[in-house]
Short mmCIF file of C-alpha atoms and ligand atoms in Angstrom, two decimals:
data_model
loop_
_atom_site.label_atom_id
_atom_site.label_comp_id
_atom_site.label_asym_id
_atom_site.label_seq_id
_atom_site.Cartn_x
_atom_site.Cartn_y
_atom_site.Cartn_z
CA UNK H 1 60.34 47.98 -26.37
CA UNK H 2 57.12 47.75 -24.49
CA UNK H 3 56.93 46.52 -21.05
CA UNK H 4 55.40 43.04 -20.65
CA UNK H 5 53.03 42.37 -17.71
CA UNK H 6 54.01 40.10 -14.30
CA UNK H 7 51.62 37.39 -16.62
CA UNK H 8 53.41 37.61 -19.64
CA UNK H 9 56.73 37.40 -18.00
CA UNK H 10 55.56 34.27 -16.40
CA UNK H 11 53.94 32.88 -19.46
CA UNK H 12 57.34 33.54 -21.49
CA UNK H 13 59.53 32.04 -17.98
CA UNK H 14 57.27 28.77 -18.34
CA UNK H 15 57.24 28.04 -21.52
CA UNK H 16 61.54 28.58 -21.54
CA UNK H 17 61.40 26.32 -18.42
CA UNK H 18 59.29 23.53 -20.28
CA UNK H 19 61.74 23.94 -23.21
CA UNK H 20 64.55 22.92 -21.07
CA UNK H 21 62.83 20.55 -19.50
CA UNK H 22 62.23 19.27 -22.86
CA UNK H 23 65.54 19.26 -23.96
CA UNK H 24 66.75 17.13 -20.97
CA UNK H 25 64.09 14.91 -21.34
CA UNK H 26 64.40 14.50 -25.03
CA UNK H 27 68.07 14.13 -23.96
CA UNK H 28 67.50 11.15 -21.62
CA UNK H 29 65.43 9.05 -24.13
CA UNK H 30 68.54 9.39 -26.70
CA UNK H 31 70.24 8.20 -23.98
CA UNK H 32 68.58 4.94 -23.90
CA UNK H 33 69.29 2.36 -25.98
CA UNK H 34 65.71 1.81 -27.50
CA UNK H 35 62.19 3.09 -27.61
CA UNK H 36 59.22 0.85 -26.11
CA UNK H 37 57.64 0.13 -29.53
CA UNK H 38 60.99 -0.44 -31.44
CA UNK H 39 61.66 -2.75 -28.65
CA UNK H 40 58.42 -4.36 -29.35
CA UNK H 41 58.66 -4.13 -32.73
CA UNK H 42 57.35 -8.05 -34.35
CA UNK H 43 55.86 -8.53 -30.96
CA UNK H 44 52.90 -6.46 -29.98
CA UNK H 45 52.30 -3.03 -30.18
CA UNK H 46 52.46 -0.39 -27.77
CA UNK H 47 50.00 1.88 -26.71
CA UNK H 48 49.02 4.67 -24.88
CA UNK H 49 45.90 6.06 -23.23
CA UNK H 50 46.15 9.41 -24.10
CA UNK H 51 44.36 12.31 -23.02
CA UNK H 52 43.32 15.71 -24.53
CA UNK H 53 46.04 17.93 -23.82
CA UNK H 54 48.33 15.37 -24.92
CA UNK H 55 46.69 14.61 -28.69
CA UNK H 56 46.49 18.21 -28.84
CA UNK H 57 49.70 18.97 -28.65
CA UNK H 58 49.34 21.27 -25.85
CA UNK H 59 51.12 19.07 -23.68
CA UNK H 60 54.39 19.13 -25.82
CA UNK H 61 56.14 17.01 -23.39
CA UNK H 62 53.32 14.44 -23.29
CA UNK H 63 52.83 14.28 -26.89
CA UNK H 64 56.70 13.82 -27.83
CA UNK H 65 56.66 11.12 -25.39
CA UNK H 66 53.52 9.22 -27.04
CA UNK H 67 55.06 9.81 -30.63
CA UNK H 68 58.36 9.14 -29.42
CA UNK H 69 57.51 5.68 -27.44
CA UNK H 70 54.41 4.59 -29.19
CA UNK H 71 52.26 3.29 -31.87
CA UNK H 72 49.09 2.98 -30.80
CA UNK H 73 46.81 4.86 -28.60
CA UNK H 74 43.36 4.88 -27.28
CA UNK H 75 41.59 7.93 -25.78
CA UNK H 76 41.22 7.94 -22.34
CA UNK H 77 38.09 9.64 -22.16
CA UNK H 78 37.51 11.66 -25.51
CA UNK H 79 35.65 8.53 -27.29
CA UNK H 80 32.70 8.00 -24.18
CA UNK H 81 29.08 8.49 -24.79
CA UNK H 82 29.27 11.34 -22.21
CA UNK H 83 31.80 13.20 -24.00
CA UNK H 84 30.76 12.74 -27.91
CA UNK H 85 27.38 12.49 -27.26
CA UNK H 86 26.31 14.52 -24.19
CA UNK H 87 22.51 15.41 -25.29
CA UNK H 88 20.02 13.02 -27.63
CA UNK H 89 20.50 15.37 -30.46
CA UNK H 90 23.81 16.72 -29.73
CA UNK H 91 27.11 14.70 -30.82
CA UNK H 92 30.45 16.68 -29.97
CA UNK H 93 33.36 15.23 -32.11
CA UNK H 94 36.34 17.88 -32.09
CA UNK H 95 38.21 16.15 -29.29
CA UNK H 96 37.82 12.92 -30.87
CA UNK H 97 38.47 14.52 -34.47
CA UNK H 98 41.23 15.51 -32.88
CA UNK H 99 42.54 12.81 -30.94
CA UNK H 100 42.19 10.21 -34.68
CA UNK H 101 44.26 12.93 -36.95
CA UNK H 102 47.00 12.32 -34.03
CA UNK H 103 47.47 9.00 -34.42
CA UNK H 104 47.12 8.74 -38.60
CA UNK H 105 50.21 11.80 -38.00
CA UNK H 106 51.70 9.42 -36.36
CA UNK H 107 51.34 6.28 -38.06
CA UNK H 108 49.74 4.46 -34.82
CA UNK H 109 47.38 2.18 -34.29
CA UNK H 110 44.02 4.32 -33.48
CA UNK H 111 41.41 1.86 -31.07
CA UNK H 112 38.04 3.32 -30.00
CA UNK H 113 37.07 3.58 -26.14
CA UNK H 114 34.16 2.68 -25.12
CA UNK H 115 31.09 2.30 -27.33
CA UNK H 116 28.61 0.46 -24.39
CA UNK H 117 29.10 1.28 -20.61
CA UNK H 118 27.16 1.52 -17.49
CA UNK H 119 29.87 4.60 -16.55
CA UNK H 120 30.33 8.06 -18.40
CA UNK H 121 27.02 7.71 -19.89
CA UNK H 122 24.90 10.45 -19.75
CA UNK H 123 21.65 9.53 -17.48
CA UNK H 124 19.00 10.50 -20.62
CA UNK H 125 20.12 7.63 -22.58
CA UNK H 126 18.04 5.29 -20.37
CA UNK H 127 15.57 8.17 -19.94
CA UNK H 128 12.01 9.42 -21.61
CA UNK H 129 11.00 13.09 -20.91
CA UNK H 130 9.51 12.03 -17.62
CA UNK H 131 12.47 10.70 -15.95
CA UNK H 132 11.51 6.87 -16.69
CA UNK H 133 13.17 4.49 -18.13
CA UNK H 134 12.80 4.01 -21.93
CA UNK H 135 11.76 0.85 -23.77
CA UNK H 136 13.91 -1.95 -24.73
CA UNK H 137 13.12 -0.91 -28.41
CA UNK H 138 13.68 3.13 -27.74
CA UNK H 139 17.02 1.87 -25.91
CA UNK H 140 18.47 -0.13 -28.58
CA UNK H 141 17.20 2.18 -31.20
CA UNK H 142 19.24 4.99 -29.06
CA UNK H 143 22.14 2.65 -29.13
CA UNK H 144 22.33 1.95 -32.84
CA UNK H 145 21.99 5.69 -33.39
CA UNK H 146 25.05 6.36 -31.39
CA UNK H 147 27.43 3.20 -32.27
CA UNK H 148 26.57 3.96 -36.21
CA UNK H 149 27.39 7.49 -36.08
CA UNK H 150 30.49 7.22 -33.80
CA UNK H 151 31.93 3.96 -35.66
CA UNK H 152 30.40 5.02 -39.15
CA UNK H 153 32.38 8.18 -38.61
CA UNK H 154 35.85 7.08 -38.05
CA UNK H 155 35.23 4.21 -40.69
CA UNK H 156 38.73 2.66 -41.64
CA UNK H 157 40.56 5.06 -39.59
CA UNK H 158 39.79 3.45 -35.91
CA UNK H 159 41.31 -0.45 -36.35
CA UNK H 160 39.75 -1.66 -33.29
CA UNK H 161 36.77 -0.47 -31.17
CA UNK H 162 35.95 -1.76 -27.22
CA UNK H 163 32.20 -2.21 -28.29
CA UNK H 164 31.38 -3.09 -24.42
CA UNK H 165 33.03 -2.52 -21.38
CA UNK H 166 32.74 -3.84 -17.94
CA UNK H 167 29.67 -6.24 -18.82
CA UNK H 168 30.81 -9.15 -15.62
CA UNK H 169 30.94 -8.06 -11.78
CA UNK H 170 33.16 -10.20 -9.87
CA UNK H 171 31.03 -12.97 -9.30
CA UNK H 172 30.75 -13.89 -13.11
CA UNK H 173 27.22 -12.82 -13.31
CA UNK H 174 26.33 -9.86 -15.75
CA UNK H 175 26.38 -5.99 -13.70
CA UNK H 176 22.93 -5.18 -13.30
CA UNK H 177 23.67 -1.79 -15.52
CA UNK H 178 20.59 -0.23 -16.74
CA UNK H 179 21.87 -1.97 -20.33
CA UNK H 180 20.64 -4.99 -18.82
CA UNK H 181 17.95 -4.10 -16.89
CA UNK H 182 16.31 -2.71 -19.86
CA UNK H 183 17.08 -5.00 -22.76
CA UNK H 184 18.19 -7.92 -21.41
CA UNK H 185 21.47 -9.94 -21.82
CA UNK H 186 21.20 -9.41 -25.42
CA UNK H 187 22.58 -5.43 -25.42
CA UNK H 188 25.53 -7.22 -25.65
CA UNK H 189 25.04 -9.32 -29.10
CA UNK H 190 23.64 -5.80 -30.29
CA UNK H 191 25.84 -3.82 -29.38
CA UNK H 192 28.68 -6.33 -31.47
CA UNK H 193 26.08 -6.47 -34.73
CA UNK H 194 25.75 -3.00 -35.08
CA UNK H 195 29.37 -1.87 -34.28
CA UNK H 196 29.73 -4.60 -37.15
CA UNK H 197 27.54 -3.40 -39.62
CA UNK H 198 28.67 0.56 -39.37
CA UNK H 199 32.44 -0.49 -39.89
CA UNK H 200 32.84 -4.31 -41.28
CA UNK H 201 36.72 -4.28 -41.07
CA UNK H 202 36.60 -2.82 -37.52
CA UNK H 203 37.82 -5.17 -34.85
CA UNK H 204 36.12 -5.47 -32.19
CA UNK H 205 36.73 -6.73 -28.21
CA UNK H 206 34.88 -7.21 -25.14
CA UNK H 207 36.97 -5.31 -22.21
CA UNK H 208 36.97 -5.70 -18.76
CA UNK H 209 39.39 -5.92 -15.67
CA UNK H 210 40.01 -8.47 -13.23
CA UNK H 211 39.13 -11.48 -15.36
CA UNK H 212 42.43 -12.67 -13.63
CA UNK H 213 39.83 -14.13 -11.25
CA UNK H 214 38.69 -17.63 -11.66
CA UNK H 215 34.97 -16.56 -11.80
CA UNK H 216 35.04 -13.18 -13.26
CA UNK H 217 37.15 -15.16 -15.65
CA UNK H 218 34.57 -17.83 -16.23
CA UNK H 219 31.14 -15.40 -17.05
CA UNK H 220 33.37 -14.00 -19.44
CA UNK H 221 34.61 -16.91 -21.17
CA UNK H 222 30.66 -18.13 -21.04
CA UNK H 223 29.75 -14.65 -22.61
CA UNK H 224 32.26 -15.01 -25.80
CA UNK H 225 31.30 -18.65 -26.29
CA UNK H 226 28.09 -17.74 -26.34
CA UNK H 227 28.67 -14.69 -28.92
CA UNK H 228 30.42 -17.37 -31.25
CA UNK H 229 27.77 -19.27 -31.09
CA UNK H 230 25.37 -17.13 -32.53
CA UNK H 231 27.61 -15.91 -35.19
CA UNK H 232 28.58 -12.43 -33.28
CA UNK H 233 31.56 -11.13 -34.74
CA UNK H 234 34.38 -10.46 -31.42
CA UNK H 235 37.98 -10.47 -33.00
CA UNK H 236 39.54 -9.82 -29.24
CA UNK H 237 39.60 -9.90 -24.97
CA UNK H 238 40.98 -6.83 -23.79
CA UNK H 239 42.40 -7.74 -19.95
CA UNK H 240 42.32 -3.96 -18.87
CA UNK H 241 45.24 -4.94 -16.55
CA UNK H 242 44.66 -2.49 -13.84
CA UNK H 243 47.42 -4.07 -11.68
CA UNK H 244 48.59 -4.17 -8.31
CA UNK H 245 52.17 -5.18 -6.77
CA UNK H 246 50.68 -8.45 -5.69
CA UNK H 247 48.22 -8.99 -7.96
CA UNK H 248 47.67 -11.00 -9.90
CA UNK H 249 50.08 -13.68 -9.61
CA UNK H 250 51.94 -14.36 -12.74
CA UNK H 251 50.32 -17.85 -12.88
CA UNK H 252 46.64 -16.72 -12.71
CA UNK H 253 47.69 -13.87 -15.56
CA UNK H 254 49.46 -16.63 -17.59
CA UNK H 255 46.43 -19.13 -17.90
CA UNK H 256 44.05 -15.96 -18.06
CA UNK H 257 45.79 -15.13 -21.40
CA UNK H 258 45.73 -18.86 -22.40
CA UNK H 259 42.65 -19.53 -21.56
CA UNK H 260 40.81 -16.70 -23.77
CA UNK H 261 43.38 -17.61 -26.79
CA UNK H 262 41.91 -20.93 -26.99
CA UNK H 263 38.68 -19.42 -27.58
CA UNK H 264 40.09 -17.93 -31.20
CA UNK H 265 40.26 -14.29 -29.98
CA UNK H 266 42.93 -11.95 -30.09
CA UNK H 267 44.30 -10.79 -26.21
CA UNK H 268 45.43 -7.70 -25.38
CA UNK H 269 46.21 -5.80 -22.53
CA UNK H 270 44.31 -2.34 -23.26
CA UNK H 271 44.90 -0.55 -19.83
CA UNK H 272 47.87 -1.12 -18.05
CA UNK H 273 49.56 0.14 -15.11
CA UNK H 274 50.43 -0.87 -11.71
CA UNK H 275 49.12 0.73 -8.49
CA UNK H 276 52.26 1.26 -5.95
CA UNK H 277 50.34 2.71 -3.33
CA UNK H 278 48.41 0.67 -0.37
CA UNK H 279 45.36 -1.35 -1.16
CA UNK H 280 42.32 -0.23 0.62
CA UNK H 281 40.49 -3.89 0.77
CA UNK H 282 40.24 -6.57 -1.93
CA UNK H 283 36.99 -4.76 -3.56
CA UNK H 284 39.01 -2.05 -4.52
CA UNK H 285 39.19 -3.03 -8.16
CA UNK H 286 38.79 -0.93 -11.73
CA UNK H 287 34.96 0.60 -10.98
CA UNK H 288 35.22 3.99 -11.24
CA UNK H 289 32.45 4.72 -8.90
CA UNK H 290 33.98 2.67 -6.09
CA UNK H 291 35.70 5.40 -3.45
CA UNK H 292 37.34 5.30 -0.18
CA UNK H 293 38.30 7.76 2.18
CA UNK H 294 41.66 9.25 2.28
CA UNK H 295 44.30 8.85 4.83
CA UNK H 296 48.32 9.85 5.25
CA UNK H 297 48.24 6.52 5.78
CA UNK H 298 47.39 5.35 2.65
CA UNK H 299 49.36 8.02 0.82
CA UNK H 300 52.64 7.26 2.38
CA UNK H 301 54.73 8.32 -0.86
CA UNK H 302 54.23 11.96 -1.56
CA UNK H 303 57.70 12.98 -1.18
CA UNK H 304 58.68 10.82 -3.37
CA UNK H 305 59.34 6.65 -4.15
CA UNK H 306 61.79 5.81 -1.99
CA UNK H 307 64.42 3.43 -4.02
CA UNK H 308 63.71 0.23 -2.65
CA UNK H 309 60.09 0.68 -4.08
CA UNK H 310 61.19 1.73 -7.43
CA UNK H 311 62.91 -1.46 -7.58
CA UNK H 312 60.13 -3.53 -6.27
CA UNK H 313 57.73 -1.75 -9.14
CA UNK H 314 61.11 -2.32 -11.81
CA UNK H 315 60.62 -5.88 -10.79
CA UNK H 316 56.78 -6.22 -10.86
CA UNK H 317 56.85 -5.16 -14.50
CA UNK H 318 59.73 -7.09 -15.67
CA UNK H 319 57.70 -10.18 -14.40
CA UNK H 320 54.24 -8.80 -16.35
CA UNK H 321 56.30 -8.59 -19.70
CA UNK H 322 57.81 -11.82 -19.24
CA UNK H 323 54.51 -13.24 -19.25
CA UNK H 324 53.29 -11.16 -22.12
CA UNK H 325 56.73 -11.92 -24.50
CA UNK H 326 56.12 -15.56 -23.41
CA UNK H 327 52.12 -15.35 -24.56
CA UNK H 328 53.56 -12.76 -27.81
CA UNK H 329 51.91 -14.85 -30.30
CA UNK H 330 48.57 -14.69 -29.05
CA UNK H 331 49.08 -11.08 -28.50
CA UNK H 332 48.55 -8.26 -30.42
CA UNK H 333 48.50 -5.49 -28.14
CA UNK H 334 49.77 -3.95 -24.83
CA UNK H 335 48.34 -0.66 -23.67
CA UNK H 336 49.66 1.64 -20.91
CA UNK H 337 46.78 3.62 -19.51
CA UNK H 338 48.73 6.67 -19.12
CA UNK H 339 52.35 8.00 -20.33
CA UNK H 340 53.85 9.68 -17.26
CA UNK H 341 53.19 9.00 -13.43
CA UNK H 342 51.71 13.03 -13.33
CA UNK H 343 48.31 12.27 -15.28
CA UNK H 344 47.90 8.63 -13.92
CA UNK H 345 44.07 8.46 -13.25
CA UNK H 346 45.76 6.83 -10.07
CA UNK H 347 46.29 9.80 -8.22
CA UNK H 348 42.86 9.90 -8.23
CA UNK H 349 41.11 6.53 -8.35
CA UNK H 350 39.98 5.04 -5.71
CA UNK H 351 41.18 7.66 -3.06
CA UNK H 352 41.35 11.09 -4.28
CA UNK H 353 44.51 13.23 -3.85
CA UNK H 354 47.14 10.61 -3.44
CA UNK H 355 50.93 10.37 -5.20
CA UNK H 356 50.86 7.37 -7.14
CA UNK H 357 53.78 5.61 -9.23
CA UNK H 358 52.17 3.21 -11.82
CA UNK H 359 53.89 3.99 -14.93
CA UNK H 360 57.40 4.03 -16.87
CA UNK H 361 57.69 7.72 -16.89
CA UNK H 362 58.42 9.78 -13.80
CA UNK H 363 56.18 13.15 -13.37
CA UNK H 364 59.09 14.91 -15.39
CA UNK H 365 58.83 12.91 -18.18
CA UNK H 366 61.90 11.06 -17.37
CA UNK H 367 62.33 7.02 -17.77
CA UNK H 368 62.07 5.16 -14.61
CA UNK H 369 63.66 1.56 -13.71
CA UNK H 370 60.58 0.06 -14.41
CA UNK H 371 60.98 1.38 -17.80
CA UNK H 372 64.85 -0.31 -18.42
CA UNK H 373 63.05 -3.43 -16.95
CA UNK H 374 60.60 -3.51 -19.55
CA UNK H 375 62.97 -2.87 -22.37
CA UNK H 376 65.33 -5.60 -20.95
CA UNK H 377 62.54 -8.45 -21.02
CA UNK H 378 62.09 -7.25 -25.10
CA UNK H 379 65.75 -8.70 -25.68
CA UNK H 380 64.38 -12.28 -24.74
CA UNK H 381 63.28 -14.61 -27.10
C1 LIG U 401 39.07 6.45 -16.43
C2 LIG U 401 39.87 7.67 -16.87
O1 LIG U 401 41.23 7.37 -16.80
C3 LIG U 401 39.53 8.86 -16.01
O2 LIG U 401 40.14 10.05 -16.54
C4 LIG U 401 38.02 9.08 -15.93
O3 LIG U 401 37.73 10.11 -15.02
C5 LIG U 401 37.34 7.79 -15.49
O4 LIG U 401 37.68 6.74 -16.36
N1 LIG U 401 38.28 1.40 -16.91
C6 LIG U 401 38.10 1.99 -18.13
C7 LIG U 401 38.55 3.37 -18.37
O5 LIG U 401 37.64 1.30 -19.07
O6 LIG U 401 37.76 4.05 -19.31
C8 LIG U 401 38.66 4.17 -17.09
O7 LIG U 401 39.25 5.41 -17.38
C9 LIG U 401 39.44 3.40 -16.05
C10 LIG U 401 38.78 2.07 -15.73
#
């Protein structure tokens, strides 16, 4: 027998100790008397955000909890410009290749995220060669190029698409994204026809977060009106539903949802999860390039969340489902942006470096309160 290197030995000691923990984790789900999306099941779906390791199966835990749980998912980042198309001539599609064959293996249903955003865009898109910005024309012709390859590509096999994300700033007015600076309002209507035209059975939403508030809520409500009325084809609202503890109330949420159903689209909740950590100030909402410094102070959990707080969370989500079983037939989707509390984009956003708590499944893999909450609320009407 040869001898095996300190590496090796490791290697092999890991990979027995992620068995086990496995095991006990596949154990613990037995144990409970349902799975999210059986739950569910004549309701909504349930989705994941999933991220590379997990669709590739290198996170075994991850991806036996996504099969196991759920049956849709939507790539957390493997679908943006930046990563499928990172230069003009270049499109990259073995993540995404990838990420689609995970969910047909699984039966789910596969969205698309994001075909039109101001973030994870790669800066030559708005470029020429000299560093200025492009023409309207060059910009939408650039645009068509990427939505009918990306969309054409996955054809039939991605159900639903977010064409555009984060078009509204708080105010209700539109960002002021180089999108609009350089075509105008209209990148929008575009940016619907030609997602339409590469894949005619796709569905296709308008996402955003914080529409909870009255006149976020309003521009966006003005924007799909205004789509209808020129014949656009939107089939759905995604609220991302980047949550808080105390926000928003369940009242605000409840006529949110109402409010964009009367409209004749489909609602979903496409990002969920709910922040248990302090609040740095009332701008801190779901735009990525928004920071703040860290402090102890802000990260007051690291050793753990104390019991009192897993309740509070256990309670915050049985109160979001209750809103979303009451709302069921208006909606056709809710989507955890995560699986486990370990790859939360939490940890990260908008302090870096904190321990954050915003999902159903511990950092081990294992089911939290919040998770028996959520299964409770299914058994109501
Ligand atoms: C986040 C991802 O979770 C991170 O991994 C990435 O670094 C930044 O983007 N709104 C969206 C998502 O529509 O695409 C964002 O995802 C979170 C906010």
């Amino acid at each position: 027998m040869r001898n095996i290197s300190s590496k090796e030995y490791y290697n092999t000691t890991m990979s027995m100790l992620l068995l086990g923990l496995n095991l006990v984790t596949t154990v613990g789900i037995a144990q409970q008397k349902q799975t999210l999306k059986e739950a569910y099941n004549g309701k909504f779906v349930i989705g994941a955000a999933v991220n590379e390791a997990q669709f590739s199966g290198r996170d075994t835990l991850g991806a036996m909890l996504v099969a196991t749980q759920f049956n849709s998912i939507t790539p957390e980042n493997a679908l943006k410009w930046q990563s499928v198309h990172p230069k003009p001539n270049q499109y990259n599609f073995e993540a995404a290749d990838r990420y689609v064959a995970f969910g047909e293996k699984n039966h789910m249903t596969i969205i698309g995220h994001t075909l039109v955003w101001h973030n994870q865009t790669p800066r030559w898109v708005f470029q020429d060669d000299s560093g200025k910005d492009v023409s309207k024309e060059k910009l939408l012709e650039r645009m068509r190029d990427h939505i009918t390859t990306v969309v054409g590509r996955y054809k039939g096999r991605i159900k639903g698409w977010d064409v555009v994300n984060e078009a509204i700033i708080d105010d209700g007015s539109f960002n002021q994204s180089k999108w609009l600076k350089i075509i105008g309002e209209e990148f929008i209507a575009k940016a619907f026809q030609f997602a339409h035209e590469a894949d005619p059975q796709a569905e296709l939403y308008y996402n955003d977060f914080s529409m909870e508030n009255i006149p976020k809520r309003m521009g966006a409500i003005a924007l799909i009106k205004k789509l209808k009325a020129q014949g656009i084809t939107i089939t759905g609202v995604g609220l991302q539903g980047h949550f808080q503890l105390d926000w928003p109330s369940i009242g605000q949420l409840d006529s949110t949802i109402t409010e964009f159903a009367q409209l004749g689209v489909k609602v979903m909740i496409t990002e969920l999860d709910v922040d248990a950590l302090p609040q740095p100030d009332w701008t801190a909402t779901a735009e990525i390039t928004k920071r703040f410094q860290y402090s102890e102070k802000m990260d007051p959990y690291k050793a753990g969340l104390p019991d009192s707080m897993q309740q509070v969370l256990a309670n915050r989500y049985a109160d979001l489902f209750a809103v979303f079983n009451k709302n069921k037939k208006h909606m056709s989707r809710v989507t955890f942006w995560g699986v486990t509390d370990r790859e939360s984009w939490l940890n990260g956003f908008p302090i870096r470096g904190r321990t954050n708590y915003p999902l159903l499944f511990d950092r081990t893999g294992k089911p939290k309160r919040a998770l028996e909450a959520v299964l409770k609320v299914a058994g109501n009407p």
